XYZ file of C-alpha atoms in Angstrom:
343
model
C -2.234 6.239 42.729
C -0.085 8.725 40.883
C 1.697 5.815 39.047
C -1.583 4.481 38.209
C -2.425 8.089 36.696
C 0.883 8.205 34.865
C 0.573 5.043 33.339
C -3.060 5.459 32.241
C -2.067 8.966 30.558
C 0.733 7.114 28.831
C -1.698 4.460 27.248
C -4.239 7.132 26.438
C -1.697 9.121 24.349
C -0.573 5.794 22.674
C -4.354 5.004 21.645
C -4.602 8.658 20.372
C -1.491 8.485 18.490
C -2.532 5.287 16.631
C -6.012 6.658 15.862
C -4.394 9.623 14.169
C -1.978 7.537 12.281
C -4.831 5.317 10.796
C -6.908 8.252 9.922
C -4.099 9.671 7.972
C -3.315 6.735 6.156
C -6.726 6.644 4.953
C -6.470 10.187 3.372
C -3.853 8.770 0.844
C -3.274 6.149 -1.476
C -3.321 2.986 1.080
C -0.668 0.057 0.646
C -0.822 -3.299 1.705
C 2.550 -5.054 1.952
C 1.408 -8.280 3.559
C 0.489 -9.905 0.267
C 3.366 -12.185 -0.847
C 4.857 -11.079 -4.128
C 3.160 -7.771 -4.217
C 4.588 -4.455 -3.759
C 2.752 -1.469 -2.641
C -0.497 -2.814 -3.391
C -2.962 -0.020 -3.751
C -6.168 -0.165 -1.533
C -9.255 1.535 -2.439
C -11.758 2.130 0.271
C -15.508 1.892 -1.235
C -18.208 3.016 1.086
C -21.965 2.756 0.476
C -25.075 2.905 2.503
C -27.120 -0.008 1.130
C -27.359 -4.008 1.842
C -24.907 -6.289 0.318
C -27.697 -8.045 -1.519
C -29.019 -5.008 -3.448
C -28.256 -4.002 -6.933
C -25.650 -1.415 -5.762
C -24.309 -3.772 -2.905
C -23.769 -6.769 -5.446
C -22.385 -4.347 -8.115
C -19.792 -3.144 -5.585
C -18.491 -6.542 -4.747
C -18.302 -7.413 -8.604
C -16.517 -4.445 -9.299
C -14.006 -5.360 -6.605
C -13.579 -8.880 -7.923
C -12.905 -7.184 -11.477
C -10.390 -4.972 -10.408
C -8.456 -7.625 -8.571
C -8.462 -9.843 -11.685
C -7.671 -7.003 -14.304
C -4.840 -5.481 -12.286
C -3.427 -8.936 -11.056
C -3.878 -7.961 -7.540
C -2.231 -4.541 -7.601
C -5.323 -2.961 -6.624
C -7.550 -4.039 -3.744
C -10.970 -2.608 -3.507
C -12.349 -2.960 0.204
C -16.074 -2.457 0.261
C -18.037 -1.171 3.345
C -21.600 -1.592 2.741
C -24.765 -0.615 5.036
C -23.263 2.655 5.854
C -20.687 0.678 8.180
C -17.986 3.321 7.336
C -20.048 6.600 6.580
C -23.714 7.524 6.416
C -25.209 8.952 3.250
C -24.887 12.396 5.087
C -21.169 11.881 5.589
C -19.979 9.967 2.671
C -19.422 12.989 0.153
C -17.508 15.029 2.670
C -15.426 11.920 3.604
C -14.538 11.369 -0.045
C -13.535 15.077 -0.605
C -11.410 14.990 2.605
C -9.713 11.670 1.139
C -10.946 9.459 4.057
C -12.516 7.123 1.334
C -11.478 6.904 -2.243
C -14.864 5.788 -3.810
C -18.571 6.288 -2.891
C -21.875 5.535 -4.810
C -24.473 8.230 -3.301
C -27.976 8.363 -4.968
C -28.358 10.799 -7.778
C -30.522 12.789 -5.421
C -27.940 13.290 -2.942
C -25.707 14.653 -5.930
C -28.439 17.261 -6.733
C -27.279 19.118 -3.676
C -23.886 19.747 -5.187
C -25.128 19.936 -8.890
C -28.780 21.056 -9.157
C -28.774 20.150 -12.914
C -28.754 16.515 -11.574
C -32.243 16.990 -10.582
C -33.248 16.086 -14.329
C -32.843 12.419 -13.145
C -35.384 12.895 -10.333
C -38.129 14.156 -12.369
C -41.169 11.974 -12.134
C -41.761 9.802 -15.109
C -38.585 10.959 -16.939
C -38.103 7.291 -17.895
C -40.614 4.867 -19.106
C -38.598 1.859 -19.249
C -35.273 0.113 -18.182
C -34.116 0.404 -21.896
C -34.583 4.384 -21.413
C -32.586 4.358 -18.399
C -29.712 2.344 -19.894
C -29.557 4.472 -22.861
C -29.386 7.721 -20.641
C -27.103 6.412 -18.062
C -24.445 4.817 -20.511
C -24.944 7.439 -23.424
C -24.344 11.064 -23.718
C -26.268 12.303 -20.930
C -24.483 10.246 -18.292
C -21.245 11.215 -19.696
C -22.409 14.969 -19.586
C -23.624 14.499 -16.079
C -20.383 12.620 -14.684
C -18.271 15.342 -16.280
C -19.937 18.023 -14.168
C -18.516 16.240 -10.984
C -14.927 17.596 -12.052
C -15.966 21.173 -10.899
C -16.118 19.589 -7.451
C -12.927 17.946 -7.362
C -14.539 14.447 -7.985
C -14.184 11.832 -10.794
C -17.277 10.523 -11.913
C -16.937 6.946 -13.139
C -20.379 5.612 -13.912
C -24.072 5.733 -13.307
C -25.478 2.551 -11.564
C -29.315 1.682 -11.289
C -31.245 0.206 -8.462
C -34.430 0.155 -10.180
C -37.999 2.075 -10.456
C -39.465 3.661 -7.191
C -42.742 2.607 -5.907
C -44.951 4.002 -3.235
C -45.550 2.338 0.246
C -47.927 3.428 3.120
C -49.076 2.248 6.357
C -52.475 3.924 5.903
C -53.946 2.732 2.435
C -53.046 2.075 -0.930
C -51.985 5.227 -2.957
C -53.888 5.122 -6.229
C -55.445 8.671 -6.791
C -53.231 11.889 -6.155
C -55.808 12.585 -3.372
C -54.875 9.571 -1.453
C -51.459 11.377 -0.551
C -53.244 14.300 0.926
C -52.076 15.049 4.704
C -49.801 12.225 4.678
C -46.136 12.523 6.123
C -43.719 11.188 3.625
C -39.810 10.079 3.757
C -37.938 11.457 0.917
C -34.328 11.649 -0.267
C -32.730 15.042 -0.103
C -33.790 16.432 -3.605
C -35.708 19.516 -4.184
C -37.458 18.155 -7.064
C -38.689 15.099 -4.973
C -39.873 17.412 -2.149
C -41.929 19.377 -4.587
C -43.229 16.157 -6.087
C -44.913 15.158 -2.795
C -45.981 18.865 -2.088
C -48.084 18.678 -5.264
C -49.601 15.568 -4.153
C -50.608 17.328 -1.069
C -48.260 15.187 1.370
C -45.687 16.490 3.794
C -42.103 15.412 2.313
C -39.728 14.765 5.242
C -36.011 14.419 4.483
C -34.619 11.289 6.129
C -31.205 9.418 5.692
C -31.448 6.049 4.555
C -29.646 4.340 7.339
C -32.421 5.974 9.430
C -35.475 4.805 7.532
C -36.098 1.484 9.200
C -36.050 2.883 12.776
C -38.311 5.668 11.509
C -40.814 3.295 9.895
C -40.547 1.005 13.084
C -41.554 4.152 15.167
C -44.140 5.246 12.609
C -42.612 8.571 12.271
C -44.157 8.944 8.827
C -47.010 7.646 6.948
C -45.297 6.633 3.442
C -42.060 6.340 1.523
C -40.879 5.876 -1.945
C -38.265 3.267 -2.915
C -37.225 0.483 -5.016
C -38.670 -2.966 -4.495
C -35.017 -4.407 -3.959
C -34.778 -1.876 -1.116
C -38.136 -2.282 0.382
C -37.741 -5.967 0.396
C -33.990 -6.156 1.516
C -34.554 -3.799 4.651
C -37.709 -5.288 5.552
C -39.619 -1.961 4.903
C -42.847 -3.769 4.060
C -43.199 -5.022 7.569
C -44.429 -1.581 8.773
C -45.971 -0.353 5.473
C -47.827 -3.222 3.841
C -49.697 -1.086 1.132
C -47.578 -1.010 -1.973
C -48.370 0.682 -5.110
C -46.491 -0.162 -8.023
C -46.161 3.309 -9.924
C -42.812 3.402 -11.435
C -42.925 6.955 -11.153
C -39.273 7.454 -10.741
C -36.094 5.818 -11.112
C -33.281 5.488 -8.161
C -29.816 5.787 -9.665
C -26.355 6.199 -8.265
C -23.209 7.919 -9.200
C -19.977 6.005 -8.822
C -17.435 8.658 -7.948
C -13.619 8.498 -7.015
C -11.656 11.156 -5.069
C -10.156 13.350 -8.196
C -6.557 13.783 -6.138
C -6.463 9.975 -5.647
C -7.416 9.150 -9.224
C -4.817 11.562 -10.752
C -2.075 9.838 -8.791
C -2.859 6.341 -10.277
C -0.663 4.950 -13.009
C -2.368 5.169 -16.464
C -2.479 1.452 -16.618
C -4.415 1.110 -13.407
C -6.777 3.808 -14.440
C -7.525 1.978 -17.590
C -8.013 -1.277 -15.678
C -10.380 0.410 -13.207
C -12.419 1.977 -16.143
C -12.713 -1.414 -17.824
C -13.821 -2.980 -14.686
C -16.323 -0.060 -14.244
C -17.744 -0.623 -17.701
C -18.298 -4.218 -17.175
C -19.744 -3.672 -13.618
C -22.176 -1.184 -15.005
C -23.587 -3.376 -17.856
C -23.998 -6.222 -15.153
C -25.664 -3.763 -12.756
C -28.303 -2.410 -15.020
C -29.305 -5.936 -16.107
C -29.138 -7.081 -12.456
C -31.301 -4.410 -11.178
C -34.202 -5.076 -13.257
C -34.019 -8.991 -12.859
C -33.832 -8.408 -8.947
C -36.666 -6.010 -8.598
C -38.913 -8.268 -10.619
C -37.898 -11.437 -8.700
C -38.410 -9.768 -5.426
C -41.657 -8.391 -6.330
C -42.862 -11.789 -6.913
C -41.768 -12.839 -3.554
C -43.524 -10.159 -2.077
C -46.794 -10.966 -3.859
C -46.854 -14.421 -1.995
C -46.934 -12.542 1.297
C -50.296 -12.407 2.376
C -50.074 -9.524 4.465
C -49.195 -7.251 1.665
C -51.646 -5.209 -0.390
C -50.178 -4.555 -3.892
C -51.769 -2.383 -6.641
C -50.331 -1.633 -10.004
C -51.361 1.553 -11.372
C -52.825 1.326 -14.905
C -51.573 3.708 -17.803
C -54.591 5.851 -17.242
C -53.804 6.410 -13.668
C -50.160 6.954 -14.328
C -51.544 9.735 -16.735
C -53.408 11.250 -14.012
C -50.272 11.497 -11.810
C -48.308 12.906 -14.782
C -50.654 15.762 -15.254
C -50.177 16.390 -11.524
C -46.483 16.365 -11.919
C -46.219 18.595 -15.160
C -45.351 21.897 -13.170
C -42.017 20.245 -12.148
C -40.940 20.022 -15.805
C -41.928 23.521 -16.349
C -40.034 24.884 -13.429
C -37.039 22.705 -14.356
C -36.929 24.208 -18.047
C -37.206 27.613 -16.769
C -34.290 27.258 -14.335
C -31.802 25.088 -16.325
C -33.097 25.239 -19.753
C -34.643 22.253 -22.119
C -31.388 20.875 -23.469
C -30.894 18.093 -20.941
C -34.625 17.096 -21.250
C -34.502 16.867 -24.893
C -31.226 14.936 -24.893
C -32.756 12.182 -22.609
C -35.985 11.996 -24.843
C -33.626 12.017 -27.993
C -31.550 8.956 -26.494
């Protein structure tokens, strides 16, 4: 019996040592020497929380392919979708620790670090996909990404998922009064929480990877999301009332660990930047097409109740949300708002 305990103890220590070694290797540039003809291949762990067939999931995979092509295999991007490596609550801390090299959190998540980013969460800040592209790839996008350097992170790009819509398990949400008393799942953003408070709803912050389970348990009455997320995650099964409101835009910041980035050779940095630029252009176009196509599929579902707000109805919502603009200007000034409108 003593011999058994001794052997078990040795095995346990071995497992712990292996685990610690694997964790340590993820904190630095990771190399893969198995590939014939390559020496010290750089491996980038790219963690995100949405499905592979969403605009972000598809863009992450395209980026990985472009990086491999542009670096002739010197850099390998390993993509971990669906929160399989880290949840949206964990991924920023994991990046800062060096446990992963790249993430793409929602803009709303970044607002917890940089409150100025709330400008992108203001309702109806963008009127069209063209507005989004100009802001994300122009001076506004570069200015926001540069702010990440204060947090020891390198912002590479802003990606898009699409315009957000409202869903409910109670009724169609057409007038602001329709939200009164409803429990709403929201992302972690002060602006978004206040948005639903203005509508008379009760906002509840729930991580994305727990939304499906919460909807299944009827933990809340409604949620806002893009068509691609609603469709790919089957949220509509539990919330068949869909209002096409286009009231907000769901964007992502593609971020790399600053220490990791600084250690990369200059030519590799250039290759990655080029791959990211091409991927971003593709993503912004793909997100638009995918949301439009998947909305058409949802319209074919006889169990769905879909309503599109008129311009006049949108104006009523905008009036309801106007205090958010006043509050943002009071706290952060009007320069960012004016810059977005100018672009």
